[in-house]
């Protein structure tokens, strides 16, 4: 009887050891699959993957532009690339080009900073307080869908033609997007994270700072990118509509000046600058932050 029990115990131990070995081997295999050997990309790889495609796209646009210019044959509708280049050259030689850019960029970034200070706590309150979400959640969504140009006339009536009006339009355009982005990020936080945080004492402000905000970062960053886009669009609408010498000449004002003078070369100059600034801010500010957030969560392989 004792020998039978001994054999049973030995067989059970061998079975458990075999099962444990299988689990270990499976885990090792999964770890091997997750292991990605990375190295610093060469200049050739960086050029082919990141620099060359935009150059090709720009070259295609320029070729199409050059082909269409003699077909349209009307500088008041489609100026030639050389005419637009002449506008850039004149603005640079007069020392106005950087002034156009700085006037708009400084307003846009400062207005976005204020929108960030307002939209972040507002988004947290809406995400965490059910009554507040039911009360103003739909209003935020409605404000986000409202064209930013609609805020320019009331802002001018309320505040007059000054920089306060510009910042008000930016805030009304950007705050809803930032708040809604944070609400979406908080809604996607796994409940397990929140319970684990509470178990370890991360409640109240500590829970928000150490658990909720880090877990909600992907949605929050997406909201920030959208908020900047709304800020920039709102500012351009305000600069186009609200013309006043004391406000200086930003990119929107430059665009309106070209329309008033029926100077399509100046209009194209303003459009190119507006696109350039929007793309540059995204590439220099938001794209690195987004890549860092995704990479820190294992969602983007560093290559």
PDB file of C-alpha atoms in Angstrom, residues 26-301:
ATOM      1  CA  UNK A  26       5.979  28.499 -23.636  1.00  0.00           C
ATOM      2  CA  UNK A  27       6.890  31.630 -21.682  1.00  0.00           C
ATOM      3  CA  UNK A  28      10.402  31.492 -23.089  1.00  0.00           C
ATOM      4  CA  UNK A  29       8.986  31.214 -26.583  1.00  0.00           C
ATOM      5  CA  UNK A  30       6.690  34.170 -26.033  1.00  0.00           C
ATOM      6  CA  UNK A  31       9.587  36.196 -24.642  1.00  0.00           C
ATOM      7  CA  UNK A  32      11.605  35.325 -27.717  1.00  0.00           C
ATOM      8  CA  UNK A  33       8.783  36.545 -29.924  1.00  0.00           C
ATOM      9  CA  UNK A  34       8.542  39.806 -27.972  1.00  0.00           C
ATOM     10  CA  UNK A  35      12.291  40.365 -28.109  1.00  0.00           C
ATOM     11  CA  UNK A  36      13.062  42.777 -30.924  1.00  0.00           C
ATOM     12  CA  UNK A  37      16.671  43.550 -31.673  1.00  0.00           C
ATOM     13  CA  UNK A  38      16.924  47.222 -32.524  1.00  0.00           C
ATOM     14  CA  UNK A  39      19.825  49.276 -33.774  1.00  0.00           C
ATOM     15  CA  UNK A  40      20.356  52.874 -34.687  1.00  0.00           C
ATOM     16  CA  UNK A  41      19.075  53.440 -38.248  1.00  0.00           C
ATOM     17  CA  UNK A  42      21.608  54.476 -40.829  1.00  0.00           C
ATOM     18  CA  UNK A  43      21.327  57.761 -42.694  1.00  0.00           C
ATOM     19  CA  UNK A  44      20.301  55.848 -45.804  1.00  0.00           C
ATOM     20  CA  UNK A  45      17.394  54.181 -43.952  1.00  0.00           C
ATOM     21  CA  UNK A  46      16.290  57.490 -42.441  1.00  0.00           C
ATOM     22  CA  UNK A  47      16.468  59.193 -45.828  1.00  0.00           C
ATOM     23  CA  UNK A  48      14.548  56.451 -47.656  1.00  0.00           C
ATOM     24  CA  UNK A  49      11.851  56.014 -44.996  1.00  0.00           C
ATOM     25  CA  UNK A  50      11.296  59.558 -43.723  1.00  0.00           C
ATOM     26  CA  UNK A  51      12.907  62.206 -45.940  1.00  0.00           C
ATOM     27  CA  UNK A  52      12.511  60.914 -49.472  1.00  0.00           C
ATOM     28  CA  UNK A  53       8.686  60.368 -49.494  1.00  0.00           C
ATOM     29  CA  UNK A  54       7.850  64.017 -48.600  1.00  0.00           C
ATOM     30  CA  UNK A  55      10.368  65.210 -51.201  1.00  0.00           C
ATOM     31  CA  UNK A  56       8.641  63.083 -53.843  1.00  0.00           C
ATOM     32  CA  UNK A  57       5.210  64.394 -52.823  1.00  0.00           C
ATOM     33  CA  UNK A  58       6.447  68.002 -52.963  1.00  0.00           C
ATOM     34  CA  UNK A  59       8.067  67.396 -56.347  1.00  0.00           C
ATOM     35  CA  UNK A  60       4.803  65.981 -57.724  1.00  0.00           C
ATOM     36  CA  UNK A  61       2.873  69.029 -56.489  1.00  0.00           C
ATOM     37  CA  UNK A  62       5.414  71.378 -58.083  1.00  0.00           C
ATOM     38  CA  UNK A  63       5.302  69.519 -61.394  1.00  0.00           C
ATOM     39  CA  UNK A  64       1.501  69.642 -61.476  1.00  0.00           C
ATOM     40  CA  UNK A  65       1.612  73.342 -60.576  1.00  0.00           C
ATOM     41  CA  UNK A  66       4.093  74.104 -63.383  1.00  0.00           C
ATOM     42  CA  UNK A  67       1.954  72.169 -65.883  1.00  0.00           C
ATOM     43  CA  UNK A  68      -1.294  73.870 -64.862  1.00  0.00           C
ATOM     44  CA  UNK A  69       0.106  77.428 -64.886  1.00  0.00           C
ATOM     45  CA  UNK A  70       0.224  77.847 -68.704  1.00  0.00           C
ATOM     46  CA  UNK A  71      -3.049  75.940 -69.074  1.00  0.00           C
ATOM     47  CA  UNK A  72      -4.923  78.317 -66.764  1.00  0.00           C
ATOM     48  CA  UNK A  73      -2.934  81.268 -68.157  1.00  0.00           C
ATOM     49  CA  UNK A  74      -4.373  83.723 -65.646  1.00  0.00           C
ATOM     50  CA  UNK A  75      -2.086  84.999 -62.825  1.00  0.00           C
ATOM     51  CA  UNK A  76      -5.126  86.346 -60.991  1.00  0.00           C
ATOM     52  CA  UNK A  77      -6.363  82.771 -60.549  1.00  0.00           C
ATOM     53  CA  UNK A  78      -3.209  80.637 -60.528  1.00  0.00           C
ATOM     54  CA  UNK A  79       0.143  82.413 -60.104  1.00  0.00           C
ATOM     55  CA  UNK A  80       3.326  80.750 -61.251  1.00  0.00           C
ATOM     56  CA  UNK A  81       5.755  79.233 -58.731  1.00  0.00           C
ATOM     57  CA  UNK A  82       8.255  81.948 -59.632  1.00  0.00           C
ATOM     58  CA  UNK A  83       5.703  84.670 -58.780  1.00  0.00           C
ATOM     59  CA  UNK A  84       5.033  83.118 -55.373  1.00  0.00           C
ATOM     60  CA  UNK A  85       8.774  82.740 -54.844  1.00  0.00           C
ATOM     61  CA  UNK A  86       9.141  86.428 -55.656  1.00  0.00           C
ATOM     62  CA  UNK A  87       6.637  87.255 -52.902  1.00  0.00           C
ATOM     63  CA  UNK A  88       8.681  85.237 -50.422  1.00  0.00           C
ATOM     64  CA  UNK A  89      11.870  86.972 -51.552  1.00  0.00           C
ATOM     65  CA  UNK A  90      10.347  90.449 -51.227  1.00  0.00           C
ATOM     66  CA  UNK A  91       8.958  89.697 -47.751  1.00  0.00           C
ATOM     67  CA  UNK A  92      12.347  88.344 -46.659  1.00  0.00           C
ATOM     68  CA  UNK A  93      14.292  91.314 -47.999  1.00  0.00           C
ATOM     69  CA  UNK A  94      11.893  93.728 -46.294  1.00  0.00           C
ATOM     70  CA  UNK A  95      12.320  91.821 -43.022  1.00  0.00           C
ATOM     71  CA  UNK A  96       8.598  91.051 -42.801  1.00  0.00           C
ATOM     72  CA  UNK A  97       8.552  87.286 -43.370  1.00  0.00           C
ATOM     73  CA  UNK A  98       9.633  86.192 -39.890  1.00  0.00           C
ATOM     74  CA  UNK A  99       7.388  88.868 -38.404  1.00  0.00           C
ATOM     75  CA  UNK A 100       4.321  87.372 -40.116  1.00  0.00           C
ATOM     76  CA  UNK A 101       5.192  83.940 -38.750  1.00  0.00           C
ATOM     77  CA  UNK A 102       6.076  85.065 -35.225  1.00  0.00           C
ATOM     78  CA  UNK A 103       2.937  87.190 -34.812  1.00  0.00           C
ATOM     79  CA  UNK A 104       0.704  84.183 -35.466  1.00  0.00           C
ATOM     80  CA  UNK A 105       2.839  81.491 -33.828  1.00  0.00           C
ATOM     81  CA  UNK A 106       3.258  83.442 -30.575  1.00  0.00           C
ATOM     82  CA  UNK A 107      -0.505  84.018 -30.363  1.00  0.00           C
ATOM     83  CA  UNK A 108      -1.290  80.422 -31.236  1.00  0.00           C
ATOM     84  CA  UNK A 109       1.104  78.834 -28.733  1.00  0.00           C
ATOM     85  CA  UNK A 110       0.147  81.191 -25.897  1.00  0.00           C
ATOM     86  CA  UNK A 111      -3.561  80.655 -26.549  1.00  0.00           C
ATOM     87  CA  UNK A 112      -3.013  76.896 -26.693  1.00  0.00           C
ATOM     88  CA  UNK A 113      -1.162  77.027 -23.358  1.00  0.00           C
ATOM     89  CA  UNK A 114      -4.125  78.777 -21.738  1.00  0.00           C
ATOM     90  CA  UNK A 115      -6.473  76.233 -23.339  1.00  0.00           C
ATOM     91  CA  UNK A 116      -4.321  73.452 -21.867  1.00  0.00           C
ATOM     92  CA  UNK A 117      -4.580  74.938 -18.372  1.00  0.00           C
ATOM     93  CA  UNK A 118      -8.379  75.144 -18.660  1.00  0.00           C
ATOM     94  CA  UNK A 119      -9.158  72.028 -20.691  1.00  0.00           C
ATOM     95  CA  UNK A 120      -7.142  69.542 -18.581  1.00  0.00           C
ATOM     96  CA  UNK A 121      -8.904  70.034 -15.211  1.00  0.00           C
ATOM     97  CA  UNK A 122     -12.221  70.443 -17.014  1.00  0.00           C
ATOM     98  CA  UNK A 123     -11.728  67.095 -18.760  1.00  0.00           C
ATOM     99  CA  UNK A 124     -10.850  65.388 -15.462  1.00  0.00           C
ATOM    100  CA  UNK A 125     -13.955  66.763 -13.759  1.00  0.00           C
ATOM    101  CA  UNK A 126     -16.208  65.748 -16.659  1.00  0.00           C
ATOM    102  CA  UNK A 127     -14.666  62.270 -16.762  1.00  0.00           C
ATOM    103  CA  UNK A 128     -14.953  61.639 -13.016  1.00  0.00           C
ATOM    104  CA  UNK A 129     -18.148  63.408 -11.896  1.00  0.00           C
ATOM    105  CA  UNK A 130     -21.267  61.828 -13.390  1.00  0.00           C
ATOM    106  CA  UNK A 131     -23.482  64.851 -12.794  1.00  0.00           C
ATOM    107  CA  UNK A 132     -21.011  67.194 -14.508  1.00  0.00           C
ATOM    108  CA  UNK A 133     -20.670  64.813 -17.452  1.00  0.00           C
ATOM    109  CA  UNK A 134     -24.434  64.617 -17.859  1.00  0.00           C
ATOM    110  CA  UNK A 135     -24.709  68.400 -17.570  1.00  0.00           C
ATOM    111  CA  UNK A 136     -21.925  69.716 -19.795  1.00  0.00           C
ATOM    112  CA  UNK A 137     -20.600  66.673 -21.658  1.00  0.00           C
ATOM    113  CA  UNK A 138     -23.014  67.167 -24.587  1.00  0.00           C
ATOM    114  CA  UNK A 139     -22.265  70.905 -24.566  1.00  0.00           C
ATOM    115  CA  UNK A 140     -18.540  70.215 -24.955  1.00  0.00           C
ATOM    116  CA  UNK A 141     -19.223  67.905 -27.890  1.00  0.00           C
ATOM    117  CA  UNK A 142     -21.452  70.535 -29.472  1.00  0.00           C
ATOM    118  CA  UNK A 143     -18.840  73.256 -28.997  1.00  0.00           C
ATOM    119  CA  UNK A 144     -16.218  71.006 -30.563  1.00  0.00           C
ATOM    120  CA  UNK A 145     -18.332  70.643 -33.707  1.00  0.00           C
ATOM    121  CA  UNK A 146     -19.125  74.373 -33.902  1.00  0.00           C
ATOM    122  CA  UNK A 147     -16.987  76.149 -36.552  1.00  0.00           C
ATOM    123  CA  UNK A 148     -14.471  78.359 -34.801  1.00  0.00           C
ATOM    124  CA  UNK A 149     -15.177  81.244 -37.178  1.00  0.00           C
ATOM    125  CA  UNK A 150     -18.608  81.551 -35.542  1.00  0.00           C
ATOM    126  CA  UNK A 151     -16.957  82.858 -32.357  1.00  0.00           C
ATOM    127  CA  UNK A 152     -15.200  85.786 -34.034  1.00  0.00           C
ATOM    128  CA  UNK A 153     -18.183  88.211 -34.327  1.00  0.00           C
ATOM    129  CA  UNK A 154     -19.351  87.833 -30.695  1.00  0.00           C
ATOM    130  CA  UNK A 155     -15.741  88.007 -29.438  1.00  0.00           C
ATOM    131  CA  UNK A 156     -15.228  91.282 -31.329  1.00  0.00           C
ATOM    132  CA  UNK A 157     -18.462  92.698 -29.856  1.00  0.00           C
ATOM    133  CA  UNK A 158     -17.569  91.565 -26.331  1.00  0.00           C
ATOM    134  CA  UNK A 159     -13.880  92.501 -26.239  1.00  0.00           C
ATOM    135  CA  UNK A 160     -13.174  94.715 -29.237  1.00  0.00           C
ATOM    136  CA  UNK A 161     -10.354  94.449 -31.761  1.00  0.00           C
ATOM    137  CA  UNK A 162      -7.443  93.407 -29.558  1.00  0.00           C
ATOM    138  CA  UNK A 163      -5.359  90.389 -28.590  1.00  0.00           C
ATOM    139  CA  UNK A 164      -7.829  89.409 -25.851  1.00  0.00           C
ATOM    140  CA  UNK A 165     -10.371  88.745 -28.589  1.00  0.00           C
ATOM    141  CA  UNK A 166      -7.861  86.528 -30.406  1.00  0.00           C
ATOM    142  CA  UNK A 167      -7.121  84.469 -27.289  1.00  0.00           C
ATOM    143  CA  UNK A 168     -10.822  84.127 -26.495  1.00  0.00           C
ATOM    144  CA  UNK A 169     -11.498  82.668 -29.946  1.00  0.00           C
ATOM    145  CA  UNK A 170      -8.573  80.259 -29.523  1.00  0.00           C
ATOM    146  CA  UNK A 171      -9.829  79.109 -26.112  1.00  0.00           C
ATOM    147  CA  UNK A 172     -13.365  78.534 -27.353  1.00  0.00           C
ATOM    148  CA  UNK A 173     -12.001  76.478 -30.226  1.00  0.00           C
ATOM    149  CA  UNK A 174      -9.380  74.430 -28.358  1.00  0.00           C
ATOM    150  CA  UNK A 175     -10.703  73.799 -24.826  1.00  0.00           C
ATOM    151  CA  UNK A 176     -13.537  71.422 -25.894  1.00  0.00           C
ATOM    152  CA  UNK A 177     -11.130  69.289 -27.938  1.00  0.00           C
ATOM    153  CA  UNK A 178      -8.586  69.019 -25.116  1.00  0.00           C
ATOM    154  CA  UNK A 179     -11.265  68.217 -22.536  1.00  0.00           C
ATOM    155  CA  UNK A 180     -12.973  65.624 -24.750  1.00  0.00           C
ATOM    156  CA  UNK A 181      -9.627  64.005 -25.558  1.00  0.00           C
ATOM    157  CA  UNK A 182      -8.870  63.604 -21.865  1.00  0.00           C
ATOM    158  CA  UNK A 183     -12.379  62.266 -21.190  1.00  0.00           C
ATOM    159  CA  UNK A 184     -11.878  59.625 -23.895  1.00  0.00           C
ATOM    160  CA  UNK A 185      -8.491  58.708 -22.452  1.00  0.00           C
ATOM    161  CA  UNK A 186      -9.872  58.340 -18.924  1.00  0.00           C
ATOM    162  CA  UNK A 187     -12.776  56.238 -20.197  1.00  0.00           C
ATOM    163  CA  UNK A 188     -10.261  53.804 -21.738  1.00  0.00           C
ATOM    164  CA  UNK A 189      -8.276  53.294 -18.518  1.00  0.00           C
ATOM    165  CA  UNK A 190      -8.715  49.648 -17.410  1.00  0.00           C
ATOM    166  CA  UNK A 191     -10.636  49.458 -14.095  1.00  0.00           C
ATOM    167  CA  UNK A 192      -7.963  47.073 -12.829  1.00  0.00           C
ATOM    168  CA  UNK A 193      -5.439  49.931 -12.863  1.00  0.00           C
ATOM    169  CA  UNK A 194      -7.705  52.100 -10.728  1.00  0.00           C
ATOM    170  CA  UNK A 195      -8.380  49.299  -8.230  1.00  0.00           C
ATOM    171  CA  UNK A 196      -4.685  48.494  -7.991  1.00  0.00           C
ATOM    172  CA  UNK A 197      -3.916  52.162  -7.409  1.00  0.00           C
ATOM    173  CA  UNK A 198      -6.484  52.426  -4.637  1.00  0.00           C
ATOM    174  CA  UNK A 199      -5.093  49.280  -3.040  1.00  0.00           C
ATOM    175  CA  UNK A 200      -1.628  50.844  -2.939  1.00  0.00           C
ATOM    176  CA  UNK A 201      -2.978  54.085  -1.489  1.00  0.00           C
ATOM    177  CA  UNK A 202      -3.160  56.134  -4.689  1.00  0.00           C
ATOM    178  CA  UNK A 203      -6.458  57.885  -4.059  1.00  0.00           C
ATOM    179  CA  UNK A 204      -7.672  61.418  -4.680  1.00  0.00           C
ATOM    180  CA  UNK A 205      -5.068  63.695  -6.246  1.00  0.00           C
ATOM    181  CA  UNK A 206      -2.396  60.978  -5.935  1.00  0.00           C
ATOM    182  CA  UNK A 207      -4.566  58.563  -7.881  1.00  0.00           C
ATOM    183  CA  UNK A 208      -5.178  61.119 -10.600  1.00  0.00           C
ATOM    184  CA  UNK A 209      -1.504  62.059 -10.887  1.00  0.00           C
ATOM    185  CA  UNK A 210       0.066  58.589 -10.611  1.00  0.00           C
ATOM    186  CA  UNK A 211      -2.606  56.345 -12.145  1.00  0.00           C
ATOM    187  CA  UNK A 212      -5.345  58.105 -14.132  1.00  0.00           C
ATOM    188  CA  UNK A 213      -3.304  60.635 -16.090  1.00  0.00           C
ATOM    189  CA  UNK A 214      -0.446  58.267 -17.067  1.00  0.00           C
ATOM    190  CA  UNK A 215      -2.929  55.587 -18.157  1.00  0.00           C
ATOM    191  CA  UNK A 216      -4.992  58.130 -20.114  1.00  0.00           C
ATOM    192  CA  UNK A 217      -1.991  59.664 -21.899  1.00  0.00           C
ATOM    193  CA  UNK A 218      -2.653  58.216 -25.407  1.00  0.00           C
ATOM    194  CA  UNK A 219      -6.149  59.712 -25.575  1.00  0.00           C
ATOM    195  CA  UNK A 220      -4.965  62.897 -23.902  1.00  0.00           C
ATOM    196  CA  UNK A 221      -2.154  63.404 -26.423  1.00  0.00           C
ATOM    197  CA  UNK A 222      -4.609  62.822 -29.275  1.00  0.00           C
ATOM    198  CA  UNK A 223      -6.829  65.490 -27.732  1.00  0.00           C
ATOM    199  CA  UNK A 224      -3.862  67.864 -27.494  1.00  0.00           C
ATOM    200  CA  UNK A 225      -3.062  67.407 -31.177  1.00  0.00           C
ATOM    201  CA  UNK A 226      -6.658  68.063 -32.117  1.00  0.00           C
ATOM    202  CA  UNK A 227      -6.743  71.006 -29.716  1.00  0.00           C
ATOM    203  CA  UNK A 228      -3.723  72.569 -31.428  1.00  0.00           C
ATOM    204  CA  UNK A 229      -5.368  72.099 -34.834  1.00  0.00           C
ATOM    205  CA  UNK A 230      -8.489  73.871 -33.552  1.00  0.00           C
ATOM    206  CA  UNK A 231      -6.332  76.610 -31.978  1.00  0.00           C
ATOM    207  CA  UNK A 232      -4.537  77.265 -35.243  1.00  0.00           C
ATOM    208  CA  UNK A 233      -7.741  77.252 -37.279  1.00  0.00           C
ATOM    209  CA  UNK A 234      -9.477  79.541 -34.803  1.00  0.00           C
ATOM    210  CA  UNK A 235      -6.588  81.989 -34.853  1.00  0.00           C
ATOM    211  CA  UNK A 236      -6.493  82.104 -38.653  1.00  0.00           C
ATOM    212  CA  UNK A 237     -10.248  82.789 -38.750  1.00  0.00           C
ATOM    213  CA  UNK A 238      -9.865  85.590 -36.201  1.00  0.00           C
ATOM    214  CA  UNK A 239      -6.946  87.180 -38.050  1.00  0.00           C
ATOM    215  CA  UNK A 240      -8.778  87.062 -41.368  1.00  0.00           C
ATOM    216  CA  UNK A 241     -11.976  88.657 -40.066  1.00  0.00           C
ATOM    217  CA  UNK A 242     -10.665  91.065 -37.411  1.00  0.00           C
ATOM    218  CA  UNK A 243      -8.420  93.571 -39.180  1.00  0.00           C
ATOM    219  CA  UNK A 244      -6.878  96.311 -37.062  1.00  0.00           C
ATOM    220  CA  UNK A 245      -3.436  97.993 -37.331  1.00  0.00           C
ATOM    221  CA  UNK A 246      -2.650  97.556 -33.621  1.00  0.00           C
ATOM    222  CA  UNK A 247      -2.990  93.780 -33.966  1.00  0.00           C
ATOM    223  CA  UNK A 248      -0.044  93.542 -36.337  1.00  0.00           C
ATOM    224  CA  UNK A 249       0.106  91.433 -39.489  1.00  0.00           C
ATOM    225  CA  UNK A 250      -0.104  87.716 -38.905  1.00  0.00           C
ATOM    226  CA  UNK A 251      -0.537  84.974 -41.474  1.00  0.00           C
ATOM    227  CA  UNK A 252      -4.328  85.277 -41.507  1.00  0.00           C
ATOM    228  CA  UNK A 253      -4.057  89.038 -42.003  1.00  0.00           C
ATOM    229  CA  UNK A 254      -1.545  88.435 -44.809  1.00  0.00           C
ATOM    230  CA  UNK A 255      -4.034  86.108 -46.491  1.00  0.00           C
ATOM    231  CA  UNK A 256      -6.793  88.725 -46.210  1.00  0.00           C
ATOM    232  CA  UNK A 257      -4.476  91.439 -47.555  1.00  0.00           C
ATOM    233  CA  UNK A 258      -3.796  89.312 -50.605  1.00  0.00           C
ATOM    234  CA  UNK A 259      -7.515  88.775 -51.170  1.00  0.00           C
ATOM    235  CA  UNK A 260      -8.258  92.498 -50.797  1.00  0.00           C
ATOM    236  CA  UNK A 261      -5.530  93.389 -53.295  1.00  0.00           C
ATOM    237  CA  UNK A 262      -6.527  90.517 -55.654  1.00  0.00           C
ATOM    238  CA  UNK A 263      -2.903  89.385 -55.413  1.00  0.00           C
ATOM    239  CA  UNK A 264      -2.998  85.602 -55.767  1.00  0.00           C
ATOM    240  CA  UNK A 265       0.769  85.321 -55.332  1.00  0.00           C
ATOM    241  CA  UNK A 266       0.411  86.842 -51.860  1.00  0.00           C
ATOM    242  CA  UNK A 267      -2.557  84.577 -51.155  1.00  0.00           C
ATOM    243  CA  UNK A 268      -0.497  81.509 -52.078  1.00  0.00           C
ATOM    244  CA  UNK A 269       2.375  82.815 -49.961  1.00  0.00           C
ATOM    245  CA  UNK A 270       0.090  83.022 -46.935  1.00  0.00           C
ATOM    246  CA  UNK A 271      -1.393  79.570 -47.580  1.00  0.00           C
ATOM    247  CA  UNK A 272       2.071  77.988 -47.853  1.00  0.00           C
ATOM    248  CA  UNK A 273       3.193  79.656 -44.623  1.00  0.00           C
ATOM    249  CA  UNK A 274       0.055  78.558 -42.755  1.00  0.00           C
ATOM    250  CA  UNK A 275       0.578  74.969 -43.891  1.00  0.00           C
ATOM    251  CA  UNK A 276       4.291  75.113 -43.074  1.00  0.00           C
ATOM    252  CA  UNK A 277       3.722  76.341 -39.512  1.00  0.00           C
ATOM    253  CA  UNK A 278       0.968  73.788 -38.838  1.00  0.00           C
ATOM    254  CA  UNK A 279       3.119  70.906 -40.085  1.00  0.00           C
ATOM    255  CA  UNK A 280       6.255  72.159 -38.297  1.00  0.00           C
ATOM    256  CA  UNK A 281       4.515  72.444 -34.912  1.00  0.00           C
ATOM    257  CA  UNK A 282       3.108  68.934 -35.288  1.00  0.00           C
ATOM    258  CA  UNK A 283       6.467  67.431 -36.278  1.00  0.00           C
ATOM    259  CA  UNK A 284       8.536  69.281 -33.675  1.00  0.00           C
ATOM    260  CA  UNK A 285       6.168  69.197 -30.703  1.00  0.00           C
ATOM    261  CA  UNK A 286       3.337  66.695 -30.850  1.00  0.00           C
ATOM    262  CA  UNK A 287       4.764  63.840 -32.933  1.00  0.00           C
ATOM    263  CA  UNK A 288       7.766  63.253 -30.606  1.00  0.00           C
ATOM    264  CA  UNK A 289       5.467  63.261 -27.560  1.00  0.00           C
ATOM    265  CA  UNK A 290       3.075  60.847 -29.259  1.00  0.00           C
ATOM    266  CA  UNK A 291       5.906  58.500 -30.242  1.00  0.00           C
ATOM    267  CA  UNK A 292       7.278  58.579 -26.695  1.00  0.00           C
ATOM    268  CA  UNK A 293       3.871  57.708 -25.226  1.00  0.00           C
ATOM    269  CA  UNK A 294       3.308  54.838 -27.659  1.00  0.00           C
ATOM    270  CA  UNK A 295       6.842  53.515 -27.265  1.00  0.00           C
ATOM    271  CA  UNK A 296       6.631  53.599 -23.466  1.00  0.00           C
ATOM    272  CA  UNK A 297       3.599  51.313 -23.725  1.00  0.00           C
ATOM    273  CA  UNK A 298       5.194  48.919 -26.166  1.00  0.00           C
ATOM    274  CA  UNK A 299       2.895  50.042 -28.979  1.00  0.00           C
ATOM    275  CA  UNK A 300       5.666  51.395 -31.171  1.00  0.00           C
ATOM    276  CA  UNK A 301       8.915  49.602 -31.873  1.00  0.00           C
TER     277      UNK A 301
END
